[in-house]
Coordinates of C-alpha atoms in Angstrom, one line a residue:
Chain A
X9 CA 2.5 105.1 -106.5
X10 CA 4.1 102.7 -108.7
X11 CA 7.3 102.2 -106.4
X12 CA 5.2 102.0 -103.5
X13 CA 3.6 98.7 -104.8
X14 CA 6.7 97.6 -105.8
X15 CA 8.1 98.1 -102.0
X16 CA 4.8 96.1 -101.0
X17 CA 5.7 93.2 -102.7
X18 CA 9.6 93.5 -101.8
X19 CA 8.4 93.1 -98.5
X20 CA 6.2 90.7 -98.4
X21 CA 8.4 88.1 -100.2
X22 CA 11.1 89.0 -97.5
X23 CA 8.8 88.4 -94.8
X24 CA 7.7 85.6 -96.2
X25 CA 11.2 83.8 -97.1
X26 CA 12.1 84.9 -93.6
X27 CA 9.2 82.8 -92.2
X28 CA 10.3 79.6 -94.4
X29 CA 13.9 80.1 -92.6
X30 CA 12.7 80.2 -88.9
X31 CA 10.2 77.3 -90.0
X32 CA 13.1 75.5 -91.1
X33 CA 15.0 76.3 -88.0
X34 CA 12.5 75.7 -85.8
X35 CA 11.8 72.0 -87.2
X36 CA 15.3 71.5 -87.5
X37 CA 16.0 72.1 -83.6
X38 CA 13.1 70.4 -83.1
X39 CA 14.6 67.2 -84.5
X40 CA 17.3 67.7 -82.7
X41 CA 19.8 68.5 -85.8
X42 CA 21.9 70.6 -83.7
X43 CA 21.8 69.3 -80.1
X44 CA 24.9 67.0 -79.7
X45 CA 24.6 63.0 -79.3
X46 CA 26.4 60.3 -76.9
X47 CA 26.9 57.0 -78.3
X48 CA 26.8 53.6 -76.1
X49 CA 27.4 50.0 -77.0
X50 CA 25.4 47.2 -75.5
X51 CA 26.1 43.4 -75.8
X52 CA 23.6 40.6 -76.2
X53 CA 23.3 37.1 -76.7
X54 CA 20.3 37.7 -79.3
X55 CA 19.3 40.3 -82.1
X56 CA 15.9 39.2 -82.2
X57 CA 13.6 41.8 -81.4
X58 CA 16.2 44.3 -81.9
X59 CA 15.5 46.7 -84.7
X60 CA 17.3 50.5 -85.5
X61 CA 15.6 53.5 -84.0
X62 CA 14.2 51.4 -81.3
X63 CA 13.2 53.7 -78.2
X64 CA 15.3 53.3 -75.0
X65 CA 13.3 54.2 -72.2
X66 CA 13.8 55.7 -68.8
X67 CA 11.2 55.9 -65.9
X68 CA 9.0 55.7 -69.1
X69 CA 10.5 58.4 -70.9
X70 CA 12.2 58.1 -74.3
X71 CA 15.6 59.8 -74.1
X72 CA 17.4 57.9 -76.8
X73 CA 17.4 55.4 -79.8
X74 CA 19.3 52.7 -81.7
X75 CA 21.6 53.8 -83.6
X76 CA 22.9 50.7 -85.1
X77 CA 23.8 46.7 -84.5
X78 CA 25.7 44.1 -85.6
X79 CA 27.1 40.5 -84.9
X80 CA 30.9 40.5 -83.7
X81 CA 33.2 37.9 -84.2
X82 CA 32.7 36.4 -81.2
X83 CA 29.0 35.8 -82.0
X84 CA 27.9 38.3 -79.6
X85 CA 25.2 41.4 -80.7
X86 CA 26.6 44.8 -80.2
X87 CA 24.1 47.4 -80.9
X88 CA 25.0 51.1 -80.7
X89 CA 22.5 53.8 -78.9
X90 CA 22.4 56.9 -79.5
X91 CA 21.9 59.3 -76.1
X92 CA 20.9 63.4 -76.5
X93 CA 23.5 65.4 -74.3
X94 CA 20.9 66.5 -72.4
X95 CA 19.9 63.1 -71.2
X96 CA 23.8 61.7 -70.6
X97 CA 23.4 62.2 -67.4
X98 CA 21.1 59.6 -66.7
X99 CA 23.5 56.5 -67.6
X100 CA 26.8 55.8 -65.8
X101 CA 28.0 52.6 -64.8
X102 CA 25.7 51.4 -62.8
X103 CA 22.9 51.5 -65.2
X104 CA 21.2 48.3 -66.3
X105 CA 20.0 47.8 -70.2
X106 CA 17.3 45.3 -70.3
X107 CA 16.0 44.5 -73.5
X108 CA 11.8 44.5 -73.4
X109 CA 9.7 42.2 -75.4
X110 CA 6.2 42.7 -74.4
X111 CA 3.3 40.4 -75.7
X112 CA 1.6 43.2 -77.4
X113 CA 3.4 46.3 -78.4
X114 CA 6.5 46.6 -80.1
X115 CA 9.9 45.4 -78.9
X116 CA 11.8 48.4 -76.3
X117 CA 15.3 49.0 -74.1
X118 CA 14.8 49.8 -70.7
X119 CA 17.6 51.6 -68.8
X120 CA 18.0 51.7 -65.1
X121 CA 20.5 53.7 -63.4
X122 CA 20.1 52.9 -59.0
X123 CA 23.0 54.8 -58.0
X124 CA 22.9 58.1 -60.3
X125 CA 26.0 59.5 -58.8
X126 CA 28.2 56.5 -59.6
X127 CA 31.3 57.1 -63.0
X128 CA 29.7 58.1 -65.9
X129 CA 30.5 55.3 -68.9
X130 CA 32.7 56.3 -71.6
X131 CA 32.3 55.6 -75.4
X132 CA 34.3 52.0 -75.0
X133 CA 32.3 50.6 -72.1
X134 CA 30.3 47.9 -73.4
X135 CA 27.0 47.2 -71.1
X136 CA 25.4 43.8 -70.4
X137 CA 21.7 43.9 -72.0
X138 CA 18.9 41.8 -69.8
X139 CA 16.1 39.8 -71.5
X140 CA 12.5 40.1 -70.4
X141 CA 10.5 38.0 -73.0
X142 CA 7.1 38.1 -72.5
X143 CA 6.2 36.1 -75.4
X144 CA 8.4 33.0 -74.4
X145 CA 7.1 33.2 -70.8
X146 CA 3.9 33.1 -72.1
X147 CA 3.9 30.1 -74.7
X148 CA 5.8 28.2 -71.3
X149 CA 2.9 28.6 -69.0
X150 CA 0.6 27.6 -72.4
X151 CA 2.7 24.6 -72.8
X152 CA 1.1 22.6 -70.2
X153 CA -1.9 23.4 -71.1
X154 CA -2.0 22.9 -74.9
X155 CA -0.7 19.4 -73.5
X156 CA -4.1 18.5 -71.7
X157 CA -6.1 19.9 -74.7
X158 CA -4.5 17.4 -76.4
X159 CA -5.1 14.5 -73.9
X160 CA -8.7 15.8 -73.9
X161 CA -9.0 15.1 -78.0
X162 CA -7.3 12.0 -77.5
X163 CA -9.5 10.6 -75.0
X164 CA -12.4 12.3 -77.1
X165 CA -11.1 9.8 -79.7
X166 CA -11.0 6.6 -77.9
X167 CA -14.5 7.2 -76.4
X168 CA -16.3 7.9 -79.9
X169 CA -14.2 4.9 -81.3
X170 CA -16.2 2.0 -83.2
X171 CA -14.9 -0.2 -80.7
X172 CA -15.0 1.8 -77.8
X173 CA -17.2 0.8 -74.7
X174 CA -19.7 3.9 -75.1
X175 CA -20.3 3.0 -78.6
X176 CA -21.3 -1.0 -77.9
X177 CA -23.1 0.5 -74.6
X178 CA -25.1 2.4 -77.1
X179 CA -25.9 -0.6 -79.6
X180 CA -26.6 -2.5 -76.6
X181 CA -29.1 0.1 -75.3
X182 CA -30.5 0.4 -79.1
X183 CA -31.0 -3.0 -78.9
X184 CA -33.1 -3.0 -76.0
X185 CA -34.7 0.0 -77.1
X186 CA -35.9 -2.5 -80.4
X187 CA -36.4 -5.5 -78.4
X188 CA -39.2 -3.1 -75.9
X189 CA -40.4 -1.8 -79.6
X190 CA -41.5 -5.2 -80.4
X191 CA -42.8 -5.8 -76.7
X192 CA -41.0 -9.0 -75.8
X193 CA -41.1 -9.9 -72.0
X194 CA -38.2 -8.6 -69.4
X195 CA -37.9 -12.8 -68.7
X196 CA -37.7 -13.5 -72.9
X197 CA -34.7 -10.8 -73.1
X198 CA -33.0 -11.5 -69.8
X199 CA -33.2 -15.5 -70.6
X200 CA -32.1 -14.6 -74.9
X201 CA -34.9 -17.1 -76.3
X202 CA -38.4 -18.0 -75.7
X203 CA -38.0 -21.3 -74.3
X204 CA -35.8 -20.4 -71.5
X205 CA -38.6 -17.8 -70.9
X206 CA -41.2 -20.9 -71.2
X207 CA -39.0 -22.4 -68.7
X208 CA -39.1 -19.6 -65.6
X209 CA -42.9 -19.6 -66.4
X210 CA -43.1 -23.0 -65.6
X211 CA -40.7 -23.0 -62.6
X212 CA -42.3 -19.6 -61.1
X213 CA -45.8 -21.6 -61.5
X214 CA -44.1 -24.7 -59.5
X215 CA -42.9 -22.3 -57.0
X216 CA -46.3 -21.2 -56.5
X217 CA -47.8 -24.8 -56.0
X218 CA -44.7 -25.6 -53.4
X219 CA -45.6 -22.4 -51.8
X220 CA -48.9 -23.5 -51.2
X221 CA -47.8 -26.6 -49.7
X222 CA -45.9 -24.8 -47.4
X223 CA -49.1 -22.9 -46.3
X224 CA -50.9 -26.0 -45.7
X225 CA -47.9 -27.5 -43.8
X226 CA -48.3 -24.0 -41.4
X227 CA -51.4 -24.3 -40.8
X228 CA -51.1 -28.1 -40.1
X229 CA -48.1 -26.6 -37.5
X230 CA -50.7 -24.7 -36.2
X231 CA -53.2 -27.2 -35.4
X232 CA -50.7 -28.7 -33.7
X233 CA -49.7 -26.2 -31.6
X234 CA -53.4 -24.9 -30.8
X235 CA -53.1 -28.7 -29.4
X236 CA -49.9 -28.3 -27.7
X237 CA -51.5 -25.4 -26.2
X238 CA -54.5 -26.8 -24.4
X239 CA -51.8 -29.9 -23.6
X240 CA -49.4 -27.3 -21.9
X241 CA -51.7 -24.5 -21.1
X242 CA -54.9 -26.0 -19.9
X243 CA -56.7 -26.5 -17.5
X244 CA -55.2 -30.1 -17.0
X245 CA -52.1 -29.2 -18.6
X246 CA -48.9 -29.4 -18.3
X247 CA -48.2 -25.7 -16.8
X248 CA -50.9 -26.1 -14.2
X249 CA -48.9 -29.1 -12.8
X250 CA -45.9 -26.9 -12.8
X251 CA -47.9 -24.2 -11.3
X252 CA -48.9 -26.3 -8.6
X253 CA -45.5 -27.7 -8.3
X254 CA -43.7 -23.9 -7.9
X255 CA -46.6 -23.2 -5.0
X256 CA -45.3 -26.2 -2.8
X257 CA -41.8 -24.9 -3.7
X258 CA -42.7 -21.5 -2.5
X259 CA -44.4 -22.9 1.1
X260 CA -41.6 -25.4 1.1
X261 CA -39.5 -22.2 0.8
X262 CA -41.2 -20.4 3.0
X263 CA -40.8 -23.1 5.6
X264 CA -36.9 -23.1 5.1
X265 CA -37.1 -19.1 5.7
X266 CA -38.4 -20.1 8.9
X267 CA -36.2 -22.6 9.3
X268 CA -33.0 -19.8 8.1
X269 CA -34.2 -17.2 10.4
X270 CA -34.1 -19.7 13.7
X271 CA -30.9 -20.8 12.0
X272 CA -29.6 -17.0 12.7
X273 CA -31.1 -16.5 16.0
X274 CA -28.8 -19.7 17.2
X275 CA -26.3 -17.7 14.9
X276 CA -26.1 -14.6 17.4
X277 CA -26.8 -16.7 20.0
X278 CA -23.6 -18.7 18.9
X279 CA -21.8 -15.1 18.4
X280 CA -22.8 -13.9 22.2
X281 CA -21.5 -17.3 23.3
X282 CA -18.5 -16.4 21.3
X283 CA -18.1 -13.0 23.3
X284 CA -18.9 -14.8 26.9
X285 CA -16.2 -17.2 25.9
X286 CA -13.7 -14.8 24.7
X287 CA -14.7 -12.9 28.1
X288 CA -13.7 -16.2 29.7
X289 CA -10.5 -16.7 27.7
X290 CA -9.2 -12.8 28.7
X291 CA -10.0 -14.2 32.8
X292 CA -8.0 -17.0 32.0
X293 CA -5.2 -14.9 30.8
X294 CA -5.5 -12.9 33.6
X295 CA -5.3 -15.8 35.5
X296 CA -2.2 -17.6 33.9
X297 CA -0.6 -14.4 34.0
X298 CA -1.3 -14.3 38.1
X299 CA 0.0 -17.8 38.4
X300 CA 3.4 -16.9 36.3
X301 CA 3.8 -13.8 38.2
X302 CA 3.6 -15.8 41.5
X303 CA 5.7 -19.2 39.9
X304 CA 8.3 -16.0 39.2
X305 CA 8.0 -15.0 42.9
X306 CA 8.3 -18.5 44.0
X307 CA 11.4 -19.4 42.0
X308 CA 12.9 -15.9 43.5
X309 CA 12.1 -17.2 46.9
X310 CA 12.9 -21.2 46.7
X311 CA 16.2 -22.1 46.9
X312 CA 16.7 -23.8 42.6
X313 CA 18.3 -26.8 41.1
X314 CA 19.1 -25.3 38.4
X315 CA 22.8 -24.4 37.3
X316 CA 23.2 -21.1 36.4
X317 CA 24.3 -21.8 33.0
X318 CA 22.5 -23.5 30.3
X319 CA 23.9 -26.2 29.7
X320 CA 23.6 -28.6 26.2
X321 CA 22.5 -32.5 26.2
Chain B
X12 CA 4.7 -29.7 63.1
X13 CA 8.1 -29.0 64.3
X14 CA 10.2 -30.9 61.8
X15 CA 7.8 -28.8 59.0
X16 CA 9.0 -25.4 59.9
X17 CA 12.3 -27.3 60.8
X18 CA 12.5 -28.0 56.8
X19 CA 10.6 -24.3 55.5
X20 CA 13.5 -22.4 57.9
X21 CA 16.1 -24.6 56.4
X22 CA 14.7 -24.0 53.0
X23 CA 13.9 -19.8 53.0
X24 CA 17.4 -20.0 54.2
X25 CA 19.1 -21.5 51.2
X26 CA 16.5 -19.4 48.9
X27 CA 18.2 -16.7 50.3
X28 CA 21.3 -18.1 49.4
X29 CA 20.8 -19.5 46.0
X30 CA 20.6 -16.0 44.0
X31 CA 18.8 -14.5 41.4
X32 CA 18.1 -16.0 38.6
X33 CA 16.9 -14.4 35.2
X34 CA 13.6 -15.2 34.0
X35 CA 14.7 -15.9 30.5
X36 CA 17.3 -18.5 31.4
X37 CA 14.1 -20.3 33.8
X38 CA 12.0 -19.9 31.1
X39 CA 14.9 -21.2 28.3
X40 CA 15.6 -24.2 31.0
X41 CA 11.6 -25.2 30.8
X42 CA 11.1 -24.6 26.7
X43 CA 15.3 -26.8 26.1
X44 CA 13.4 -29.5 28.1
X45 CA 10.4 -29.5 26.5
X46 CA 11.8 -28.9 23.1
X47 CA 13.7 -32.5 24.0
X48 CA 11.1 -34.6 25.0
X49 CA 8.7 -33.5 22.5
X50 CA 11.4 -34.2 19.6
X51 CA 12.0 -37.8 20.9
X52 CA 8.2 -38.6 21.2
X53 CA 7.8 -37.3 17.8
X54 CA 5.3 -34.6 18.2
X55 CA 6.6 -32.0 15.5
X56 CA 4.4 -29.4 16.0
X57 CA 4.8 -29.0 19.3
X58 CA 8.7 -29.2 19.1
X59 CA 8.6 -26.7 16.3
X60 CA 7.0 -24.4 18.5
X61 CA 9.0 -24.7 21.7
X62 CA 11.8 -24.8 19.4
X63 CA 10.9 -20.8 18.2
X64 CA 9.9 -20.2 21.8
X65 CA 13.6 -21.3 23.3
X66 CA 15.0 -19.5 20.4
X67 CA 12.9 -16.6 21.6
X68 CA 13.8 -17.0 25.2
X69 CA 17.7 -16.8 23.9
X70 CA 17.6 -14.1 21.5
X71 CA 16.7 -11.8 25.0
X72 CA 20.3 -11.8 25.8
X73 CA 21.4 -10.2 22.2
X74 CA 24.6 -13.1 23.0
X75 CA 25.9 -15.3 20.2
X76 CA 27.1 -17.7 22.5
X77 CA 23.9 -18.0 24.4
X78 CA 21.6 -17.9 20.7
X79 CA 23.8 -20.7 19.7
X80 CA 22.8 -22.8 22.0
X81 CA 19.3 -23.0 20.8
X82 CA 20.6 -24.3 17.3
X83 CA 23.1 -26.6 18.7
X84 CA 20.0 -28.3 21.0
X85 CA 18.9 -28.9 17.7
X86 CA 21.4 -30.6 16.0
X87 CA 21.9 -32.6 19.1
X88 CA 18.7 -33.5 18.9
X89 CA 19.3 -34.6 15.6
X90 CA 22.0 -36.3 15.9
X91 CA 20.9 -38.0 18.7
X92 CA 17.6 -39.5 16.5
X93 CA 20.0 -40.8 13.9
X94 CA 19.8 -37.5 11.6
X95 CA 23.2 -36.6 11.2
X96 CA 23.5 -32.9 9.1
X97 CA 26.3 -30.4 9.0
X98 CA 23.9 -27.6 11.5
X99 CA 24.4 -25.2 9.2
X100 CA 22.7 -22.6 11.5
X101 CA 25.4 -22.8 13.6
X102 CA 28.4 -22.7 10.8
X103 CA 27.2 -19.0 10.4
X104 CA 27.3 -18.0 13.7
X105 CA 31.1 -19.4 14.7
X106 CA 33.1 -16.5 14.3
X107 CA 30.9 -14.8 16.9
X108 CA 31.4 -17.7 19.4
X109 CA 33.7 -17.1 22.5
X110 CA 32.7 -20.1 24.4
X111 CA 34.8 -22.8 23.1
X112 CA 32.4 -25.8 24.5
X113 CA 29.6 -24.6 21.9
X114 CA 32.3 -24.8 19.2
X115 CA 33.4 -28.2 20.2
X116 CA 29.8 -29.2 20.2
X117 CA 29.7 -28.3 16.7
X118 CA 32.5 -30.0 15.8
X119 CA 31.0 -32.9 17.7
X120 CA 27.5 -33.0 15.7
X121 CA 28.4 -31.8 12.3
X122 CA 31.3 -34.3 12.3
X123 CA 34.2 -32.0 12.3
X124 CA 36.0 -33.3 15.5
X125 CA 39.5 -35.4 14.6
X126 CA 40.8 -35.6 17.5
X127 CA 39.5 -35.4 21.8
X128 CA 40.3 -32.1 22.6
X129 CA 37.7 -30.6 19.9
X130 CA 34.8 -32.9 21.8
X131 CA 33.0 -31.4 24.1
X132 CA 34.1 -33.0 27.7
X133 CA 31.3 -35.1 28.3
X134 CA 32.1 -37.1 24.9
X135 CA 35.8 -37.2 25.2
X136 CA 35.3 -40.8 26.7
X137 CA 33.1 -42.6 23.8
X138 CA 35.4 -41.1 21.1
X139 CA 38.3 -42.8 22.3
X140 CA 36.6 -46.1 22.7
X141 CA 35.4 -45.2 19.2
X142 CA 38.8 -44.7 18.2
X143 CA 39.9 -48.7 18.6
X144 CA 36.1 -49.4 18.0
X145 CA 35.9 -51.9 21.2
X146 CA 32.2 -52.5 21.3
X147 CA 31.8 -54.5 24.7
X148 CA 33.5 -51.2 26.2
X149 CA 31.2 -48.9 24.5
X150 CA 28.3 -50.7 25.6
X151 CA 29.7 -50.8 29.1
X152 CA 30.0 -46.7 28.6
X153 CA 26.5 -46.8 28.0
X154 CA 25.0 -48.8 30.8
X155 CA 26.6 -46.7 33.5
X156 CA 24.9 -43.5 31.6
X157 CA 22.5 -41.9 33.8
X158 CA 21.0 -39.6 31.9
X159 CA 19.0 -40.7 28.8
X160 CA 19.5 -38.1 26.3
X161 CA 23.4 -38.0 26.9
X162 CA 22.9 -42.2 26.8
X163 CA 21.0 -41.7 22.9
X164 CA 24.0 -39.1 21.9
X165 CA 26.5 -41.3 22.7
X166 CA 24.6 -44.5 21.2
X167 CA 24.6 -42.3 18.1
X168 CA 28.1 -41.0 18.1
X169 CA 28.9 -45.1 17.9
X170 CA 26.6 -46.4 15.4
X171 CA 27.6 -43.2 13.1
X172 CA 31.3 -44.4 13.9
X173 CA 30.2 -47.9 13.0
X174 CA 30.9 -49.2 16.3
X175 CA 28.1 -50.8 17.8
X176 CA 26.1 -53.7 18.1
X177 CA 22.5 -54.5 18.4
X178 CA 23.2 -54.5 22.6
X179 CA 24.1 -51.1 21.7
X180 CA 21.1 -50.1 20.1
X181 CA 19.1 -51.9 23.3
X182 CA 20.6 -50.1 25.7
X183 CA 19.2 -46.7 23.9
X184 CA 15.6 -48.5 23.0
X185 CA 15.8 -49.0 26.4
X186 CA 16.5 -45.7 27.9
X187 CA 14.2 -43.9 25.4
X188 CA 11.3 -46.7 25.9
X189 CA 11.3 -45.7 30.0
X190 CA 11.3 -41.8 29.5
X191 CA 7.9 -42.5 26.7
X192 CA 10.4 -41.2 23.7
X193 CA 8.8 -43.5 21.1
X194 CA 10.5 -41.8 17.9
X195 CA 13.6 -42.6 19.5
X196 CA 12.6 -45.9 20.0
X197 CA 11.4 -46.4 16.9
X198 CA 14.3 -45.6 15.0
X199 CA 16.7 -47.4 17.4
X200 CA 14.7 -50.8 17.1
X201 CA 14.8 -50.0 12.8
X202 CA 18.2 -50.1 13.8
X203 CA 18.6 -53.1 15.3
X204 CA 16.2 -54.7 12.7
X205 CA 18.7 -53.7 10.3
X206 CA 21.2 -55.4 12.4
X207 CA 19.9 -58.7 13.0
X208 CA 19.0 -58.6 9.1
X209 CA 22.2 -58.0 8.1
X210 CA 23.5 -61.1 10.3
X211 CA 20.8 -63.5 9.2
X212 CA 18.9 -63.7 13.2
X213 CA 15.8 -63.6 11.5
X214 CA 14.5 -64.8 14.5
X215 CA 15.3 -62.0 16.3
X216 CA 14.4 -59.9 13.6
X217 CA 10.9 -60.9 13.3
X218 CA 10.2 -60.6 17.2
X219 CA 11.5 -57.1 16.1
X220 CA 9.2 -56.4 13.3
X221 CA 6.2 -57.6 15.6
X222 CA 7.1 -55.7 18.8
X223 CA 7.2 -52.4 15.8
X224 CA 4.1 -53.2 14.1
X225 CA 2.4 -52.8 17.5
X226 CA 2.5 -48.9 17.4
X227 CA 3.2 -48.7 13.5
X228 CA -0.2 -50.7 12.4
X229 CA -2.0 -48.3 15.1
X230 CA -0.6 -45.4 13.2
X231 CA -1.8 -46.4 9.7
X232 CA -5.3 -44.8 8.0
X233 CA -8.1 -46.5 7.9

């Protein structure tokens, strides 16, 4: 009974040791203790941002780390990363390293391979690293506008001055505002004192009395005309003379239309004389061209004096 | 009654006889006549007119020797009024003239002719009086002239020459005064005025001025 407790317990602590061991092993393989590493150098112009065990990521995936970096002698920044086997495969020659620094989230490599068949890189191949800075492209496109915030204060400045021209706009409009308070006239404040004020009263009052001269000079103008008016328009005025005037015009006229119209009857008379003459003229032609037709026929027939040949003076 | 059909047979048979002649040369004849006469009264627009009419009449035979003639009746005309001018018309025309009588006539107007042969026939005579410039022979050239408008040309031909006297320019106021040519006559008795002037017979010379004033004064607005 005894050694059967004893084998009990025997067991159980080998089981249990056993378990530690494959726990062990299991994490161990897990962090990849035994799965062998590829090493690659990149060069860039900056270390900032850089930092050991920083992911490189491809399509997304993590599939290796820095491993290490440090400043040559040429000023350059070589940092070492370390590739799993497994993933090796991924980066040749043609791969591009470009070093991420996002505005939020921590600072990442990037590795892009467009031609996954090309040479794979050996241990001494050094590969250019690309810089997408987020941050700095960010504080560029603020630039411009931190700029006009500024401008903006600045002109906030001027305009709530002492001196500026809002601030005396306001005193002026606070002054008006008192001078309303203690209900002085629009004249007294336009004109600064109270005589000028007594002044305009006195000129507006003399305006008035000239303006009613001027009403009694209209309706002096109008007697005159309703005079006028009976002198031109009544009944022994001046229009009724016209009036009588235009009607002997118009039987004047109306004798001259009489006087036109016989004048165009003789007209067409004229113009059928006209045709009876031109009649005349053609029977003339007619007739001159008999004669020279017969002179023609006589000069054929007569014996001539004439030489044959023209002769000059 | 007999001798009248006597004279009409005699006559139908000479028109038989006498040939055809064209209308345009009857008609150039008539309008070179009237062209001449209507120059030397001094009726200008009827010479310009029988002038295009005779150029007309002319032009019908398309011949440069016959269109000449028309522009050297004008010169003539000319020359024989005292206008003397180069006839420029006619300088155009020569090297399409055959007839060498209408090139000596232009030699003859426009002044061209050195020596007789390049006058035309009928002038031959005056220019070689003109030559020794014996005035008492040129005026006895002149009064056995017949015809009046040869008479003017040669009475021209001497006073352009300078050969003449105021007998000379008489005997073509004289001839032009008959036919009715009263431009003619004017200019010639101008003439003579200037003559008697210019040898102090004022006497004459104011019978002169009166005998011109009769038609000039006439003349003259109102």
């Amino acid at each position: 009974m005894k050694s059967s407790a004893n084998f009990r317990v025997g067991l159980f602590l080998i089981l249990s040791l056993f378990m530690i061991a494959c726990f062990i092993v299991f994490i161990l393989v897990k962090k990849n203790v035994f799965t062998n590493h590829l090493y690659y150098t990149l060069s860039s112009s900056t270390g900032e941002g850089i930092t050991e065990g920083m992911p490189l990521l491809f399509s997304g995936f993590e599939i290796g780390k820095v491993e290490h970096f440090e400043l040559d002698s040429k000023g350059t920044v070589l940092v070492l990363v370390k590739v799993p086997e497994e993933h090796a495969h991924r980066i040749n020659k043609s791969s591009v390293f470009t070093l991420e620094r996002p505005l939020i989230g921590s600072s990442r490599f990037i590795v892009t391979t467009p031609n996954i068949t090309d040479t794979p890189a050996d241990s001494n191949y050094v590969f250019e690293t690309q810089m997408v800075d987020d941050i700095n492209e960010v504080i560029k496109k603020l630039q411009p506008m931190v700029e006009k915030i500024d401008e903006i204060a600045t002109n906030l400045k001027t305009l709530t001055d002492e001196k500026s021209h809002l601030n005396k706009t306001l005193v002026h409009v606070e002054k008006i505002t008192n001078d309303l308070a203690q209900k002085r006239g629009i004249i007294e404040m336009m004109a600064g004192d109270k005589a000028a004020a007594a002044q305009f009263r006195e000129g507006v009052a003399h305006l008035n009395n000239s303006l009613g001269e001027i009403e009694t000079l209209i309706s002096n103008a109008n007697k005159t005309l309703v005079k006028a008016d009976d002198q031109i328009l009544g009944d022994e005025g001046t229009l009724s003379k016209v009036n009588a005037i235009v009607e002997d015009v118009n039987k004047k006229m109306a004798d001259l239309d009489i006087l036109i119209a016989s004048l165009i009857k003789s007209g067409e008379n004229l113009q059928e004389g006209t045709k009876d003459m031109d009649v005349l003229r053609k029977d003339l032609d007619s007739i001159i061209n008999s004669v020279n037709s017969m002179v023609k026929d006589v000069r054929k027939v007569l014996p001539t004096t004439q030489d044959k040949e023209i002769k000059l003076p | 009654m007999r001798l009248f059909f006597c004279i009409l047979s005699i006559l139908f048979l000479i028109s038989c006889g006498a040939g055809h002649i064209p209308a345009w040369k009857q008609n150039a004849a008539a309008d070179t006549a009237n062209f001449i006469e209507t120059s030397f009264v001094g009726n200008e627009s009827y010479a310009s007119k029988y002038f295009d009419k005779l150029l007309e009449d002319f032009r019908m035979t398309v011949d440069p020797d016959e269109i000449v003639k028309a522009y050297l009746t004008k010169c003539v005309v000319r020359f024989a009024l005292l206008e003397y001018s180069e006839c420029r018309e006619v300088a155009e025309m020569l090297p399409l003239l055959k007839n060498e009588e209408n090139t000596a006539y232009y030699n003859f107007v426009s002044g061209k002719a050195r020596k007789s042969e390049d006058f035309p026939k009928k002038y031959r005579d005056i220019f070689e009086i003109s030559q020794n410039c014996n005035v008492e022979k040129a005026n006895s050239e002149l009064s056995s002239e017949k015809n009046p408008t040869t008479l003017l040309i040669k009475a021209s031909f001497l006073v352009k020459n300078n050969c003449y006297d105021a007998e000379t320019a008489g005997f073509a106021i004289k001839a032009a005064s008959k036919e009715g040519w009263k431009k003619v006559v004017l200019k010639y008795l101008a003439l003579q005025l200037s003559y008697f002037e210019k040898h102090g017979d004022m006497q004459n010379a104011e019978l002169l001025k009166k005998r011109m004033e009769l038609v000039v004064s006439e003349e003259l607005p109102e």
